[in-house]
Amino acid sequence: MSTFEEQATKAVENSEIPGIVAIAKDKDGNLNYSKTFSRNGGTVYKEDSVLAIASMTKLMTSIAAVQLVERGLITLDEDVTPLLPSLAKLEILTGFADDGTAITHKRTKPITLRTLLTHSSGVAYGWADPLLLKYIEWKKPDTNADTIDEAFDQPLVFEPGEGFTYSSSLDRTGQLIEKLTGLGLEEYMKKNIWDPLGMTSTTFSPREHPDIQARKVPMGFRDDKTGAAVETGEPGWFEKGATCTQAFGGHGAYSTMADYIKVLHSLLVDDEKLLKKETAALFFQPQLTPASKAALLKLSRSGTDWTIGTFPETDEYDWGLGGILIDGDKHEFRRRNTLIWSGAANTYWFIDRDAGVCGVFGIQILPTFDAKAKDLITAFEEDVYRRAGKL
C-alpha cells in the first residue's frame, strides 16, 4: 500500500489535487511533521500559504465563546436569545400548507450556548436539512446578504436540544461574542487567540492585509470531465464572508496551516494559553442530549455526505464543544474523545489527547466531500499515528 506521501505526490503530479500542506505534532515533542506538495507549473504550496479554512473557523469561535464562560459573562446553559433578538424571533418550521406557505410554531425550549456549540439548537444550514431547503426555495432570500441576520433569517427545524443538524449556529455564536464583549469578532480573536499563540497570518479579511492576501492560494475546482483540479481564479461558494460587513464565525476565516496547528497543539498539550484546564477538558467530553445524539447517529448511518474524512459506522460519535467526538473504542486508531472537524474546501483537523497527537491537512479543492481528498485525508491521519508510534 502506498504511504501518504506517495499518494499525495502522485495526486499532485497528476493534477488531481492543486497542492497540500500537512502538519502534525505530538504531545511530547517527538513528532514535528510538516510537508508540502505542489505540482509543476502550478501554485506553490508552502507552510505559510494562506487558505480559506471555512468551517475550521468554528473551532476558534467555540474557543472564544468558552473563554467568555470562564470570565463569567455567560454560562453554557442560559437562554442566549435575550442577547440576540434576531435569533429569538425564529420559530420552528414544521411543514407547508396546501398553498405552499410555510407552517411554523413558537419554540418552547431555550436556545443555549451549549446547543449552539453542538449544532443542537434547531438552527440549520439549508443544504443540510431538506425541509429548510424547501423553505429557502419558497422564500427566495437575498443571495447577496452580507450580515448574519440577513444570511440566516430562516426558521429552526426542531426544538433546541431535541435534534442535531449541521448548522450556522457558530455564526450566531460569533454574534453573541461581539454582543458580550463589544468587540468585532476579528478584534476579539486577535487579542485572545491569535496573538497569544503567535498566529500572524489569520484573519477574516485578507484583503485588508496585503501580506496575507499575497500568500492566499487560489481555489481549485474538480473538472467533471477530466477529473483534474482547475484553478479558475474564482472564490469558493463559502467565501462570501471575506467581503461581508461582519465576520462569520462559522466559516469566514483564512489562515495558514502553520498558524492553525498552534490552536490544535495548545489544546493537545493543555498549556492554558487559550483555556483553563478544566474548561479545555469540556471540549473533549460528550455534550449532546440523548435525543440529539440519536439524531447525530441516525445521520451518520444515513449515507449522506456531511463529514469530510472517514467515519466508519461504529455508532460511537457525539459532539464536543468544538467538533465531532469519537465516543467509543472501536475505531482502528483514533482513541475515545478524539475531536475532529473540517472545512468546505476539504481541509481537516484532529486532536487525540489520549494518543497525544494532532494534525491539520490543508488543501483547496471543491466540491466539498471530494473523494480524492477524502482518501488523502484518511492516509494522512493514519500516517500521523504511525509516525508517532501509536498504531
mmCIF file of N, CA and C in Angstrom, residues 309-380:
data_model
loop_
_atom_site.group_PDB
_atom_site.id
_atom_site.type_symbol
_atom_site.label_atom_id
_atom_site.label_comp_id
_atom_site.label_asym_id
_atom_site.label_seq_id
_atom_site.Cartn_x
_atom_site.Cartn_y
_atom_site.Cartn_z
ATOM 1 N N GLY A 309 -13.543 13.450 5.564
ATOM 2 C CA GLY A 309 -12.739 12.443 6.231
ATOM 3 C C GLY A 309 -13.517 11.141 6.332
ATOM 4 N N THR A 310 -12.942 10.174 7.002
ATOM 5 C CA THR A 310 -13.536 8.843 7.092
ATOM 6 C C THR A 310 -14.110 8.607 8.487
ATOM 7 N N PHE A 311 -15.392 8.234 8.542
ATOM 8 C CA PHE A 311 -16.068 7.974 9.802
ATOM 9 C C PHE A 311 -16.821 6.651 9.698
ATOM 10 N N PRO A 312 -16.163 5.545 10.073
ATOM 11 C CA PRO A 312 -16.795 4.224 9.985
ATOM 12 C C PRO A 312 -18.088 4.182 10.809
ATOM 13 N N GLU A 313 -19.005 3.309 10.419
ATOM 14 C CA GLU A 313 -20.282 3.188 11.115
ATOM 15 C C GLU A 313 -20.102 2.399 12.413
ATOM 16 N N THR A 314 -19.504 3.050 13.387
ATOM 17 C CA THR A 314 -19.275 2.418 14.684
ATOM 18 C C THR A 314 -20.367 2.746 15.694
ATOM 19 N N ASP A 315 -21.201 3.737 15.370
ATOM 20 C CA ASP A 315 -22.203 4.241 16.322
ATOM 21 C C ASP A 315 -21.544 4.784 17.586
ATOM 22 N N GLU A 316 -20.323 5.260 17.441
ATOM 23 C CA GLU A 316 -19.591 5.813 18.575
ATOM 24 C C GLU A 316 -19.191 7.258 18.291
ATOM 25 N N TYR A 317 -20.220 8.092 18.122
ATOM 26 C CA TYR A 317 -19.986 9.505 17.865
ATOM 27 C C TYR A 317 -20.886 10.355 18.739
ATOM 28 N N ASP A 318 -20.356 11.491 19.147
ATOM 29 C CA ASP A 318 -21.094 12.504 19.880
ATOM 30 C C ASP A 318 -20.547 13.842 19.382
ATOM 31 N N TRP A 319 -20.815 14.908 20.078
ATOM 32 C CA TRP A 319 -20.246 16.212 19.722
ATOM 33 C C TRP A 319 -19.654 16.826 20.969
ATOM 34 N N GLY A 320 -18.399 17.288 20.875
ATOM 35 C CA GLY A 320 -17.797 18.036 21.966
ATOM 36 C C GLY A 320 -18.197 19.494 21.849
ATOM 37 N N LEU A 321 -17.399 20.388 22.405
ATOM 38 C CA LEU A 321 -17.713 21.807 22.269
ATOM 39 C C LEU A 321 -17.068 22.426 21.034
ATOM 40 N N GLY A 322 -16.277 21.622 20.291
ATOM 41 C CA GLY A 322 -15.615 22.207 19.131
ATOM 42 C C GLY A 322 -15.562 21.329 17.907
ATOM 43 N N GLY A 323 -16.193 20.146 17.956
ATOM 44 C CA GLY A 323 -16.157 19.260 16.796
ATOM 45 C C GLY A 323 -16.802 17.926 17.113
ATOM 46 N N ILE A 324 -16.818 17.061 16.108
ATOM 47 C CA ILE A 324 -17.357 15.724 16.324
ATOM 48 C C ILE A 324 -16.412 14.956 17.237
ATOM 49 N N LEU A 325 -16.983 14.110 18.081
ATOM 50 C CA LEU A 325 -16.215 13.425 19.114
ATOM 51 C C LEU A 325 -16.303 11.918 18.917
ATOM 52 N N ILE A 326 -15.158 11.250 18.966
ATOM 53 C CA ILE A 326 -15.153 9.788 18.929
ATOM 54 C C ILE A 326 -15.590 9.292 20.310
ATOM 55 N N ASP A 327 -16.723 8.630 20.347
ATOM 56 C CA ASP A 327 -17.360 8.287 21.622
ATOM 57 C C ASP A 327 -17.329 6.773 21.839
ATOM 58 N N GLY A 328 -16.133 6.198 21.819
ATOM 59 C CA GLY A 328 -16.011 4.762 21.998
ATOM 60 C C GLY A 328 -14.621 4.284 21.631
ATOM 61 N N ASP A 329 -14.437 2.974 21.612
ATOM 62 C CA ASP A 329 -13.106 2.389 21.439
ATOM 63 C C ASP A 329 -13.007 1.446 20.241
ATOM 64 N N LYS A 330 -13.963 1.520 19.320
ATOM 65 C CA LYS A 330 -13.975 0.576 18.207
ATOM 66 C C LYS A 330 -13.113 1.005 17.028
ATOM 67 N N HIS A 331 -12.730 2.282 16.983
ATOM 68 C CA HIS A 331 -12.009 2.747 15.803
ATOM 69 C C HIS A 331 -10.612 2.144 15.746
ATOM 70 N N GLU A 332 -10.132 1.995 14.535
ATOM 71 C CA GLU A 332 -8.843 1.326 14.312
ATOM 72 C C GLU A 332 -7.699 2.026 15.016
ATOM 73 N N PHE A 333 -7.658 3.362 14.978
ATOM 74 C CA PHE A 333 -6.523 4.046 15.613
ATOM 75 C C PHE A 333 -6.931 5.266 16.432
ATOM 76 N N ARG A 334 -8.061 5.884 16.155
ATOM 77 C CA ARG A 334 -8.496 7.006 16.982
ATOM 78 C C ARG A 334 -8.878 6.524 18.386
ATOM 79 N N ARG A 335 -8.478 7.291 19.388
ATOM 80 C CA ARG A 335 -8.854 6.968 20.755
ATOM 81 C C ARG A 335 -10.176 7.661 21.113
ATOM 82 N N ARG A 336 -10.778 7.182 22.199
ATOM 83 C CA ARG A 336 -12.005 7.782 22.702
ATOM 84 C C ARG A 336 -11.786 9.272 22.978
ATOM 85 N N ASN A 337 -12.799 10.074 22.639
ATOM 86 C CA ASN A 337 -12.805 11.523 22.861
ATOM 87 C C ASN A 337 -11.835 12.280 21.973
ATOM 88 N N THR A 338 -11.434 11.667 20.849
ATOM 89 C CA THR A 338 -10.727 12.422 19.806
ATOM 90 C C THR A 338 -11.695 13.436 19.207
ATOM 91 N N LEU A 339 -11.210 14.660 19.013
ATOM 92 C CA LEU A 339 -12.030 15.746 18.472
ATOM 93 C C LEU A 339 -11.587 16.023 17.039
ATOM 94 N N ILE A 340 -12.567 16.190 16.132
ATOM 95 C CA ILE A 340 -12.272 16.293 14.696
ATOM 96 C C ILE A 340 -13.241 17.261 14.044
ATOM 97 N N TRP A 341 -12.764 18.041 13.100
ATOM 98 C CA TRP A 341 -13.662 18.692 12.144
ATOM 99 C C TRP A 341 -12.886 19.172 10.930
ATOM 100 N N SER A 342 -13.519 19.975 10.092
ATOM 101 C CA SER A 342 -13.012 20.187 8.739
ATOM 102 C C SER A 342 -13.561 21.488 8.162
ATOM 103 N N GLY A 343 -13.226 21.731 6.882
ATOM 104 C CA GLY A 343 -13.713 22.912 6.173
ATOM 105 C C GLY A 343 -14.154 22.556 4.773
ATOM 106 N N ALA A 344 -15.008 23.383 4.197
ATOM 107 C CA ALA A 344 -15.698 23.061 2.947
ATOM 108 C C ALA A 344 -14.773 22.712 1.798
ATOM 109 N N ALA A 345 -13.582 23.323 1.742
ATOM 110 C CA ALA A 345 -12.641 23.042 0.654
ATOM 111 C C ALA A 345 -11.788 21.822 0.959
ATOM 112 N N ASN A 346 -12.322 20.933 1.834
ATOM 113 C CA ASN A 346 -11.704 19.650 2.184
ATOM 114 C C ASN A 346 -10.460 19.787 3.053
ATOM 115 N N THR A 347 -10.407 20.889 3.817
ATOM 116 C CA THR A 347 -9.415 20.992 4.876
ATOM 117 C C THR A 347 -9.882 20.154 6.065
ATOM 118 N N TYR A 348 -8.966 19.815 6.967
ATOM 119 C CA TYR A 348 -9.310 18.832 8.003
ATOM 120 C C TYR A 348 -8.352 18.950 9.177
ATOM 121 N N TRP A 349 -8.871 18.730 10.398
ATOM 122 C CA TRP A 349 -8.008 18.725 11.581
ATOM 123 C C TRP A 349 -8.480 17.662 12.571
ATOM 124 N N PHE A 350 -7.572 17.258 13.457
ATOM 125 C CA PHE A 350 -7.944 16.328 14.527
ATOM 126 C C PHE A 350 -7.029 16.534 15.728
ATOM 127 N N ILE A 351 -7.565 16.255 16.922
ATOM 128 C CA ILE A 351 -6.808 16.283 18.176
ATOM 129 C C ILE A 351 -7.169 15.021 18.944
ATOM 130 N N ASP A 352 -6.177 14.187 19.213
ATOM 131 C CA ASP A 352 -6.367 12.975 20.007
ATOM 132 C C ASP A 352 -5.500 13.112 21.253
ATOM 133 N N ARG A 353 -6.112 13.546 22.345
ATOM 134 C CA ARG A 353 -5.326 13.824 23.551
ATOM 135 C C ARG A 353 -4.871 12.537 24.235
ATOM 136 N N ASP A 354 -5.598 11.450 24.047
ATOM 137 C CA ASP A 354 -5.184 10.184 24.643
ATOM 138 C C ASP A 354 -3.935 9.647 23.950
ATOM 139 N N ALA A 355 -3.946 9.646 22.607
ATOM 140 C CA ALA A 355 -2.773 9.208 21.855
ATOM 141 C C ALA A 355 -1.678 10.268 21.839
ATOM 142 N N GLY A 356 -2.042 11.514 22.150
ATOM 143 C CA GLY A 356 -1.055 12.585 22.197
ATOM 144 C C GLY A 356 -0.641 13.108 20.846
ATOM 145 N N VAL A 357 -1.571 13.155 19.864
ATOM 146 C CA VAL A 357 -1.239 13.636 18.525
ATOM 147 C C VAL A 357 -2.310 14.606 18.030
ATOM 148 N N CYS A 358 -1.890 15.497 17.145
ATOM 149 C CA CYS A 358 -2.825 16.379 16.446
ATOM 150 C C CYS A 358 -2.288 16.633 15.047
ATOM 151 N N GLY A 359 -3.176 16.988 14.134
ATOM 152 C CA GLY A 359 -2.747 17.242 12.769
ATOM 153 C C GLY A 359 -3.724 18.107 12.024
ATOM 154 N N VAL A 360 -3.217 18.782 10.988
ATOM 155 C CA VAL A 360 -4.065 19.594 10.119
ATOM 156 C C VAL A 360 -3.662 19.331 8.672
ATOM 157 N N PHE A 361 -4.662 19.190 7.828
ATOM 158 C CA PHE A 361 -4.476 18.881 6.417
ATOM 159 C C PHE A 361 -5.040 20.049 5.612
ATOM 160 N N GLY A 362 -4.159 20.754 4.895
ATOM 161 C CA GLY A 362 -4.565 21.943 4.155
ATOM 162 C C GLY A 362 -4.607 21.704 2.663
ATOM 163 N N ILE A 363 -5.723 22.054 2.064
ATOM 164 C CA ILE A 363 -5.945 21.838 0.639
ATOM 165 C C ILE A 363 -7.026 22.830 0.208
ATOM 166 N N GLN A 364 -7.126 23.103 -1.082
ATOM 167 C CA GLN A 364 -8.196 23.963 -1.583
ATOM 168 C C GLN A 364 -8.783 23.312 -2.826
ATOM 169 N N ILE A 365 -9.772 22.451 -2.613
ATOM 170 C CA ILE A 365 -10.416 21.773 -3.735
ATOM 171 C C ILE A 365 -11.908 21.657 -3.467
ATOM 172 N N LEU A 366 -12.706 21.993 -4.439
ATOM 173 C CA LEU A 366 -14.157 21.822 -4.390
ATOM 174 C C LEU A 366 -14.569 20.894 -5.522
ATOM 175 N N PRO A 367 -15.617 20.096 -5.358
ATOM 176 C CA PRO A 367 -16.659 20.249 -4.338
ATOM 177 C C PRO A 367 -16.249 19.705 -2.976
ATOM 178 N N THR A 368 -17.019 20.125 -1.965
ATOM 179 C CA THR A 368 -16.889 19.557 -0.628
ATOM 180 C C THR A 368 -17.152 18.052 -0.701
ATOM 181 N N PHE A 369 -16.531 17.306 0.176
ATOM 182 C CA PHE A 369 -16.645 15.837 0.219
ATOM 183 C C PHE A 369 -15.997 15.182 -1.010
ATOM 184 N N ASP A 370 -14.972 15.840 -1.555
ATOM 185 C CA ASP A 370 -14.268 15.306 -2.717
ATOM 186 C C ASP A 370 -13.654 13.946 -2.382
ATOM 187 N N ALA A 371 -13.875 12.954 -3.229
ATOM 188 C CA ALA A 371 -13.452 11.579 -2.946
ATOM 189 C C ALA A 371 -11.936 11.447 -2.886
ATOM 190 N N LYS A 372 -11.223 12.119 -3.798
ATOM 191 C CA LYS A 372 -9.762 12.016 -3.797
ATOM 192 C C LYS A 372 -9.176 12.649 -2.539
ATOM 193 N N ALA A 373 -9.736 13.800 -2.167
ATOM 194 C CA ALA A 373 -9.273 14.451 -0.947
ATOM 195 C C ALA A 373 -9.538 13.574 0.268
ATOM 196 N N LYS A 374 -10.677 12.917 0.281
ATOM 197 C CA LYS A 374 -11.018 12.032 1.405
ATOM 198 C C LYS A 374 -9.977 10.929 1.557
ATOM 199 N N ASP A 375 -9.571 10.322 0.453
ATOM 200 C CA ASP A 375 -8.564 9.267 0.508
ATOM 201 C C ASP A 375 -7.247 9.787 1.091
ATOM 202 N N LEU A 376 -6.867 10.988 0.687
ATOM 203 C CA LEU A 376 -5.613 11.565 1.163
ATOM 204 C C LEU A 376 -5.692 11.932 2.640
ATOM 205 N N ILE A 377 -6.841 12.467 3.060
ATOM 206 C CA ILE A 377 -7.022 12.805 4.472
ATOM 207 C C ILE A 377 -6.916 11.553 5.331
ATOM 208 N N THR A 378 -7.567 10.485 4.884
ATOM 209 C CA THR A 378 -7.517 9.223 5.629
ATOM 210 C C THR A 378 -6.087 8.712 5.735
ATOM 211 N N ALA A 379 -5.352 8.786 4.629
ATOM 212 C CA ALA A 379 -3.959 8.326 4.621
ATOM 213 C C ALA A 379 -3.095 9.194 5.524
ATOM 214 N N PHE A 380 -3.322 10.508 5.494
ATOM 215 C CA PHE A 380 -2.554 11.421 6.338
ATOM 216 C C PHE A 380 -2.799 11.150 7.817
#
